[in-house]
Coordinates of C-alpha atoms and ligand atoms in Angstrom, one line a residue:
X1 CA 0.0 -0.2 -0.3
X2 CA 1.2 3.2 -1.0
X3 CA 0.3 5.9 2.1
X4 CA 1.0 9.4 1.1
X5 CA 3.0 12.3 3.3
X6 CA 0.1 13.2 5.2
X7 CA 2.1 16.6 6.0
X8 CA 1.0 17.5 3.1
X9 CA -2.8 17.1 3.8
X10 CA -1.8 19.9 6.6
X11 CA -0.7 22.8 4.1
X12 CA -3.6 25.0 3.0
X13 CA -5.2 24.0 -0.4
X14 CA -3.3 26.3 -2.7
X15 CA 0.7 27.7 -2.5
X16 CA -0.1 31.8 -2.6
X17 CA 0.3 32.7 -5.7
X18 CA -1.7 29.6 -7.1
X19 CA -4.4 30.8 -5.4
X20 CA -4.0 34.4 -6.5
X21 CA -3.5 33.6 -10.1
X22 CA -6.8 31.0 -9.4
X23 CA -8.7 33.8 -8.1
X24 CA -8.3 36.1 -10.9
X25 CA -8.9 33.6 -13.5
X26 CA -12.1 33.3 -12.0
X27 CA -12.6 37.0 -12.0
X28 CA -11.6 37.4 -15.9
X29 CA -14.4 34.8 -16.6
X30 CA -17.3 36.6 -15.3
X31 CA -15.6 39.7 -16.3
X32 CA -14.0 39.1 -19.9
X33 CA -13.6 42.8 -20.6
X34 CA -11.7 43.9 -17.8
X35 CA -8.5 45.6 -18.1
X36 CA -6.4 43.3 -15.4
X37 CA -3.0 45.1 -13.9
X38 CA -1.0 42.6 -12.1
X39 CA 0.7 43.8 -9.1
X40 CA 0.8 40.3 -7.8
X41 CA 3.3 38.1 -8.0
X42 CA 6.9 39.9 -7.9
X43 CA 7.5 38.8 -12.0
X44 CA 9.3 40.9 -13.9
X45 CA 8.3 42.7 -16.8
X46 CA 11.6 44.6 -18.7
X47 CA 13.2 42.0 -20.5
X48 CA 16.6 40.5 -20.1
X49 CA 20.2 42.8 -20.2
X50 CA 21.2 43.2 -23.8
X51 CA 24.9 41.4 -22.5
X52 CA 22.7 38.5 -21.5
X53 CA 20.7 38.4 -24.6
X54 CA 24.0 38.1 -26.3
X55 CA 25.8 35.6 -24.4
X56 CA 23.4 33.3 -24.2
X57 CA 22.9 33.9 -28.3
X58 CA 26.9 33.1 -28.8
X59 CA 26.3 29.9 -26.1
X60 CA 24.1 28.9 -28.6
X61 CA 25.8 28.4 -31.1
X62 CA 29.2 26.8 -29.6
X63 CA 25.9 24.4 -28.5
X64 CA 25.4 24.0 -32.6
X65 CA 29.4 22.5 -33.2
X66 CA 30.8 20.2 -31.9
X67 CA 33.9 21.1 -30.9
X68 CA 32.5 23.7 -29.0
X69 CA 29.2 21.9 -27.9
X70 CA 28.7 20.8 -24.2
X71 CA 27.4 18.1 -22.2
X72 CA 26.8 17.8 -18.9
X73 CA 28.8 20.6 -16.4
X74 CA 30.0 20.2 -13.5
X75 CA 27.4 20.2 -10.9
X76 CA 27.8 23.0 -8.8
X77 CA 28.1 25.7 -11.8
X78 CA 31.1 26.8 -14.6
X79 CA 33.7 28.4 -12.8
X80 CA 33.8 31.4 -15.2
X81 CA 30.4 32.0 -13.5
X82 CA 31.4 31.2 -10.2
X83 CA 34.0 33.4 -10.3
X84 CA 32.0 36.3 -11.7
X85 CA 29.9 35.7 -8.3
X86 CA 32.8 36.0 -6.1
X87 CA 34.5 38.7 -7.6
X88 CA 31.6 40.9 -8.1
X89 CA 29.0 40.2 -4.9
X90 CA 31.5 39.3 -2.3
X91 CA 35.3 40.5 -2.8
X92 CA 34.0 43.9 -3.6
X93 CA 33.1 43.9 -0.1
X94 CA 36.4 42.9 1.4
X95 CA 34.6 39.4 2.2
X96 CA 36.3 35.7 0.5
X97 CA 34.0 33.6 0.1
X98 CA 35.7 30.0 -2.5
X99 CA 34.8 28.7 -5.3
X100 CA 33.9 24.9 -3.6
X101 CA 31.5 27.4 -0.7
X102 CA 28.6 28.6 -4.5
X103 CA 26.6 26.5 -5.2
X104 CA 24.8 27.6 -8.6
X105 CA 21.1 26.1 -8.9
X106 CA 18.1 26.9 -11.3
X107 CA 17.0 29.3 -8.8
X108 CA 16.9 30.8 -5.4
X109 CA 13.5 29.5 -4.6
X110 CA 14.2 25.8 -4.6
X111 CA 17.3 26.3 -2.9
X112 CA 15.4 27.6 0.1
X113 CA 12.9 25.0 0.0
X114 CA 15.2 22.6 0.0
X115 CA 17.8 23.1 2.3
X116 CA 16.1 22.3 5.3
X117 CA 16.6 18.1 3.7
X118 CA 20.2 18.8 5.2
X119 CA 18.9 19.4 8.6
X120 CA 17.7 16.3 11.6
X121 CA 13.9 16.2 11.0
X122 CA 13.0 17.1 14.1
X123 CA 15.0 20.1 14.0
X124 CA 12.7 23.1 15.0
X125 CA 12.3 26.4 12.9
X126 CA 12.1 29.9 13.4
X127 CA 10.3 31.7 10.5
X128 CA 9.8 35.9 10.3
X129 CA 6.1 36.5 9.9
X130 CA 4.8 37.9 7.7
X131 CA 7.2 35.9 4.9
X132 CA 7.8 34.0 1.6
X133 CA 5.9 31.3 2.2
X134 CA 8.1 28.7 0.9
X135 CA 10.5 28.6 3.6
X136 CA 7.3 27.5 6.4
X137 CA 5.5 25.1 3.7
X138 CA 8.7 23.0 2.9
X139 CA 9.3 22.4 6.3
X140 CA 5.7 21.4 6.8
X141 CA 6.1 18.9 3.8
X142 CA 9.3 17.6 5.3
X143 CA 6.8 17.1 9.3
X144 CA 8.6 19.6 11.2
X145 CA 5.1 21.2 12.2
X146 CA 2.0 20.4 13.9
X147 CA -1.2 21.4 12.9
X148 CA -2.6 24.5 11.0
X149 CA -4.3 26.0 14.5
X150 CA -7.4 28.3 13.6
X151 CA -5.2 32.0 13.6
X152 CA -3.2 30.3 11.3
X153 CA -0.1 29.0 12.9
X154 CA 1.3 25.6 12.8
X155 CA 2.0 24.0 16.0
X156 CA 5.5 24.0 17.1
X157 CA 7.0 26.2 14.7
X158 CA 8.5 29.6 16.2
X159 CA 6.6 32.5 14.0
X160 CA 8.7 35.9 14.8
X161 CA 6.4 38.8 14.0
X162 CA 7.9 41.5 11.9
X163 CA 5.1 44.3 12.2
X164 CA 5.2 48.1 11.9
X165 CA 4.9 48.3 16.1
X166 CA 8.6 46.4 16.3
X167 CA 9.7 48.4 13.3
X168 CA 10.3 45.0 11.2
X169 CA 13.2 43.6 13.1
X170 CA 11.5 41.1 15.0
X171 CA 12.0 40.0 18.3
X172 CA 14.7 37.2 19.1
X173 CA 12.3 33.5 19.8
X174 CA 11.2 33.0 23.3
X175 CA 12.8 29.5 22.8
X176 CA 15.6 27.5 21.7
X177 CA 15.0 26.9 17.7
X178 CA 17.5 25.6 15.4
X179 CA 17.0 27.1 11.7
X180 CA 16.2 30.6 11.3
X181 CA 14.7 32.1 8.2
X182 CA 15.7 35.4 7.5
X183 CA 14.5 36.8 4.3
X184 CA 16.5 40.8 4.3
X185 CA 15.5 42.9 2.4
X186 CA 12.3 41.2 2.9
X187 CA 9.6 40.0 1.0
X188 CA 6.5 41.2 1.3
X189 CA 7.2 43.7 3.4
X190 CA 10.2 45.5 1.2
X191 CA 11.8 46.1 4.7
X192 CA 15.5 45.7 5.6
X193 CA 17.7 44.6 8.7
X194 CA 20.3 47.6 10.5
X195 CA 23.8 45.9 10.8
X196 CA 22.8 45.8 13.7
X197 CA 19.9 44.1 13.8
X198 CA 21.5 41.1 11.6
X199 CA 24.7 40.8 14.2
X200 CA 21.9 40.2 16.9
X201 CA 21.1 36.7 15.0
X202 CA 24.5 36.1 13.9
X203 CA 25.5 36.3 18.0
X204 CA 22.6 33.9 18.9
X205 CA 22.7 31.8 16.8
X206 CA 26.5 31.1 17.8
X207 CA 25.5 31.3 21.3
X208 CA 22.7 28.8 20.5
X209 CA 24.2 26.4 17.4
X210 CA 21.6 27.2 15.5
X211 CA 21.8 27.6 11.2
X212 CA 20.3 31.4 9.7
X213 CA 18.9 30.8 6.5
X214 CA 19.5 34.0 4.8
X215 CA 17.7 34.9 1.6
X216 CA 19.1 38.0 0.3
X217 CA 17.2 37.7 -3.3
X218 CA 16.8 41.2 -3.2
X219 CA 19.9 42.2 -2.1
X220 CA 20.5 44.0 -5.3
X221 CA 17.8 46.5 -4.4
X222 CA 19.0 48.2 -1.7
X223 CA 20.0 51.5 -1.9
X224 CA 20.8 52.3 1.5
X225 CA 24.4 52.4 2.1
X226 CA 24.5 51.1 6.3
X227 CA 22.2 48.2 5.2
X228 CA 24.3 45.2 4.7
X229 CA 24.1 43.5 0.8
X230 CA 24.8 40.2 2.3
X231 CA 24.8 38.4 5.8
X232 CA 29.0 38.0 5.7
X233 CA 29.5 41.7 6.6
X234 CA 28.4 40.5 10.0
X235 CA 31.4 39.4 12.4
X236 CA 30.6 35.2 12.5
X237 CA 27.7 35.2 10.3
X238 CA 30.7 32.5 8.2
X239 CA 30.4 30.3 11.4
X240 CA 26.7 29.9 11.3
X241 CA 24.9 31.3 7.7
X242 CA 23.7 30.1 4.5
X243 CA 23.4 32.9 2.0
X244 CA 21.1 32.3 -0.8
X245 CA 21.3 34.5 -4.1
X246 CA 19.2 34.7 -7.0
X247 CA 19.2 36.3 -10.6
X248 CA 15.6 35.9 -11.0
X249 CA 14.8 39.8 -9.1
X250 CA 18.6 41.2 -9.9
X251 CA 18.2 40.6 -13.9
X252 CA 15.1 39.5 -15.1
X253 CA 15.8 35.5 -14.7
X254 CA 12.4 34.9 -13.5
X255 CA 11.8 32.8 -16.8
X256 CA 15.2 32.0 -17.8
X257 CA 16.1 30.2 -13.9
X258 CA 19.5 31.4 -12.2
X259 CA 20.4 31.8 -8.4
X260 CA 23.2 30.2 -5.6
X261 CA 23.9 29.4 -2.3
X262 CA 26.7 30.2 -0.4
X263 CA 27.2 27.3 1.9
X264 CA 30.9 28.4 3.7
X265 CA 32.6 25.0 4.9
X266 CA 33.3 27.1 8.8
X267 CA 29.2 26.2 8.5
X268 CA 28.5 23.3 10.6
X269 CA 26.4 20.9 12.7
X270 CA 26.1 18.0 15.0
X271 CA 25.2 14.4 14.7
X272 CA 22.9 12.5 17.1
X273 CA 26.5 10.9 18.1
X274 CA 27.4 14.8 19.3
X275 CA 29.9 14.9 16.2
X276 CA 30.1 17.7 14.2
X277 CA 29.8 17.8 10.2
X278 CA 30.1 20.8 7.6
X279 CA 27.1 21.7 6.2
X280 CA 28.9 22.5 2.5
X281 CA 29.6 18.5 2.0
X282 CA 25.7 17.8 3.0
X283 CA 24.5 20.5 0.4
X284 CA 27.0 19.2 -2.2
X285 CA 25.9 15.6 -1.6
X286 CA 22.7 16.2 -2.0
X287 CA 23.0 19.3 -5.0
X288 CA 25.3 16.2 -7.1
X289 CA 22.6 14.1 -6.4
X290 CA 19.5 15.4 -7.6
X291 CA 20.4 17.9 -9.7
X292 CA 22.3 18.4 -12.5
X293 CA 24.1 21.7 -13.2
X294 CA 21.9 24.6 -14.4
X295 CA 21.6 25.1 -18.5
X296 CA 25.1 26.3 -19.6
X297 CA 23.5 29.3 -22.1
X298 CA 21.8 30.4 -18.7
X299 CA 24.7 30.0 -16.8
X300 CA 26.7 31.8 -19.7
X301 CA 24.0 34.7 -19.7
X302 CA 23.9 35.0 -15.8
X303 CA 28.1 35.5 -16.1
X304 CA 26.9 38.4 -18.3
X305 CA 25.4 40.1 -15.9
X306 CA 29.2 41.4 -14.0
X307 CA 30.7 42.5 -17.2
X308 CA 31.1 45.9 -17.3
X309 CA 28.2 46.5 -19.9
X310 CA 26.0 43.4 -18.2
X311 CA 26.6 46.2 -14.9
X312 CA 24.9 49.6 -16.3
X313 CA 22.0 47.5 -18.3
X314 CA 21.9 45.4 -14.9
X315 CA 21.2 49.2 -12.6
X316 CA 19.2 50.5 -15.3
X317 CA 16.4 47.6 -14.7
X318 CA 16.8 48.2 -11.1
X319 CA 16.7 51.8 -11.4
X320 CA 13.4 51.6 -13.1
X321 CA 11.8 49.6 -11.3
X322 CA 12.8 50.9 -7.8
X323 CA 10.8 54.2 -9.3
X324 CA 7.6 52.0 -9.8
X325 CA 8.0 51.4 -6.1
X326 CA 8.4 55.4 -5.3
X327 CA 5.4 55.9 -7.5
X328 CA 3.1 53.4 -5.7
X329 CA 4.5 54.7 -2.3
X330 CA 3.9 58.0 -3.0
X331 CA 0.7 57.3 -4.9
X332 CA -0.5 55.3 -1.9
X333 CA 0.7 57.5 0.7
X334 CA -1.3 60.5 -0.8
X335 CA -4.2 58.8 -0.4
X336 CA -4.0 58.6 3.1
X337 CA -2.7 55.0 3.1
X338 CA 0.2 53.7 6.1
X339 CA 2.7 52.3 3.6
X340 CA 6.2 50.3 3.9
X341 CA 9.0 49.6 1.9
X342 CA 9.8 50.0 -1.3
X343 CA 12.8 52.1 -0.5
X344 CA 15.1 48.9 -0.4
X345 CA 12.8 46.4 -2.3
X346 CA 11.0 46.3 -4.8
X347 CA 7.4 46.2 -2.5
X348 CA 5.1 47.7 -1.2
X349 CA 3.3 46.8 2.0
X350 CA 0.2 48.6 2.9
X351 CA -2.0 48.6 5.7
X352 CA -5.6 48.3 4.4
X353 CA -7.9 51.0 5.1
X354 CA -10.2 50.2 8.0
X355 CA -8.5 46.8 9.0
X356 CA -9.8 45.2 5.9
X357 CA -9.2 41.3 6.0
X358 CA -6.6 40.9 3.1
X359 CA -8.3 38.9 1.0
X360 CA -11.4 41.2 1.5
X361 CA -8.9 43.8 0.0
X362 CA -8.0 41.2 -2.7
X363 CA -11.1 41.2 -3.8
X364 CA -12.1 45.0 -3.3
X365 CA -9.2 46.2 -5.5
X366 CA -10.2 43.1 -7.9
X367 CA -13.5 44.0 -8.4
X368 CA -13.4 48.3 -8.3
X369 CA -10.1 48.8 -10.1
X370 CA -9.2 45.8 -11.8
X371 CA -6.0 45.6 -10.5
X372 CA -4.1 42.6 -8.6
X373 CA -1.8 42.5 -5.5
X374 CA -1.3 39.3 -3.2
X375 CA -3.3 39.9 0.3
X376 CA -0.7 39.9 3.5
X377 CA -2.3 36.7 4.8
X378 CA -1.4 35.4 2.5
X379 CA 3.1 35.1 3.6
X380 CA 2.1 34.5 7.9
X381 CA -0.3 35.5 10.5
X382 CA 1.1 38.8 11.5
X383 CA -0.2 39.7 7.6
X384 CA -3.6 40.1 8.3
X385 CA -4.9 43.5 7.4
X386 CA -1.9 44.1 5.0
X387 CA -1.1 44.0 1.9
X388 CA 1.8 43.6 -1.0
X389 CA 2.3 45.4 -4.1
X390 CA 5.1 44.9 -6.6
X391 CA 6.7 47.1 -8.7
X392 CA 8.4 45.4 -11.0
X393 CA 5.3 46.1 -13.4
X394 CA 5.4 48.3 -16.5
X395 CA 5.7 51.8 -16.0
X396 CA 2.4 52.5 -17.6
X397 CA 0.4 49.9 -16.0
X398 CA 2.3 51.0 -12.0
X399 CA 1.0 54.7 -13.2
X400 CA -2.6 53.5 -14.8
X401 CA -3.2 51.0 -11.0
X402 CA -2.8 54.2 -9.0
X403 CA -4.4 56.0 -10.8
X404 CA -7.0 53.2 -10.8
X405 CA -7.1 53.1 -6.9
X406 CA -7.3 57.0 -6.5
X407 CA -10.7 56.8 -8.7
X408 CA -12.5 53.9 -8.2
X409 CA -11.6 52.5 -4.8
X410 CA -14.1 53.1 -2.3
X411 CA -11.5 53.7 0.6
Ligands
LIG1 C1 6.8 36.7 -4.7 O1 6.0 37.7 -5.8 O2 7.0 36.8 -3.4 C2 8.4 36.5 -5.7 O3 7.5 36.0 -7.0 C3 7.6 34.5 -6.0 C4 9.4 34.5 -5.9 O4 10.6 34.5 -6.2 O5 9.2 33.1 -5.6

């Protein structure tokens, strides 16, 4: 008898963005004439940087010739990409990362979701709340939580509220935890943690033999000079932190797929017999067993963003999205709404008017203004009463969405 993994039954029906898409499709069916503007899922709208396109074309040509054709590549990624990553994202900050500490993948969503496999099945987890749902859902699937309660919390999980009241800087857990997920700049609130706040987490992890799983997918959007771009800027983080990075939002690779994870050799965890082992070796074992490497053509496209030309193009695209963020932030504030984020991240987090439940606000926005956003409650219980809009839309759509909210939404 093939019994199923009952942990899946603990999860709400759909993954957050699938549920948003389902509701939008149902509305479209009822109102085929509606001109819907999608500012829900954080999907980019600008084309890939020209430097990446040129590099990928050249890579296709290499694949067309016997002398330059490539089959399986190194599972951890080609050195040309790993060296570019290390040089531009770490050495430039004075940080030492070695080649065997970088794992190129098909995107950081997969890595953030899969990393939990290298921890014990009974490891305890802490997540900031609200946060990107992948961290929690994948741990539910793996059986590290109990059931979902009526307030939207899974038993056994340390939820760390990250709210307006605490300045989006969550307090340390009130019980010992083993795995700590931090997302900075945060998805969905668009807020960041200061150097002092991050140091607090690194110190906690060192004192409690915990590991920080640091999702920095939006690091390229940080504009304020004092905000760390990498967790490794914090002293001691090389012993306790794994960092996830993505080309999706940095360079428009949401459909092309490329990301990477840094697992320093010095991050270790204990086996039940008390012996300590580097997590790098476990992740390398997992990666090479379950993954055959990111496509050569894609890695060439990713590496091209580190050329001078590529860096300029990426900066222009990021500036475009951040101008959208400003338009949304200022537009909504001028309507009297409380808004957060949008300064170091492409997300704007708003308080729903009159404390309206977030899914109700989703429906209202869709019906009255034909604008799609993401309900805050989908990111965790502390997201209830909040709503996320993305700055990744086209400029024209972003301006139109704000104008419609101003004109059509009865606030
Ligand atoms: C989001 O909208 O939160 C992201 O696009 C989802 C993702 O990166 O997987």
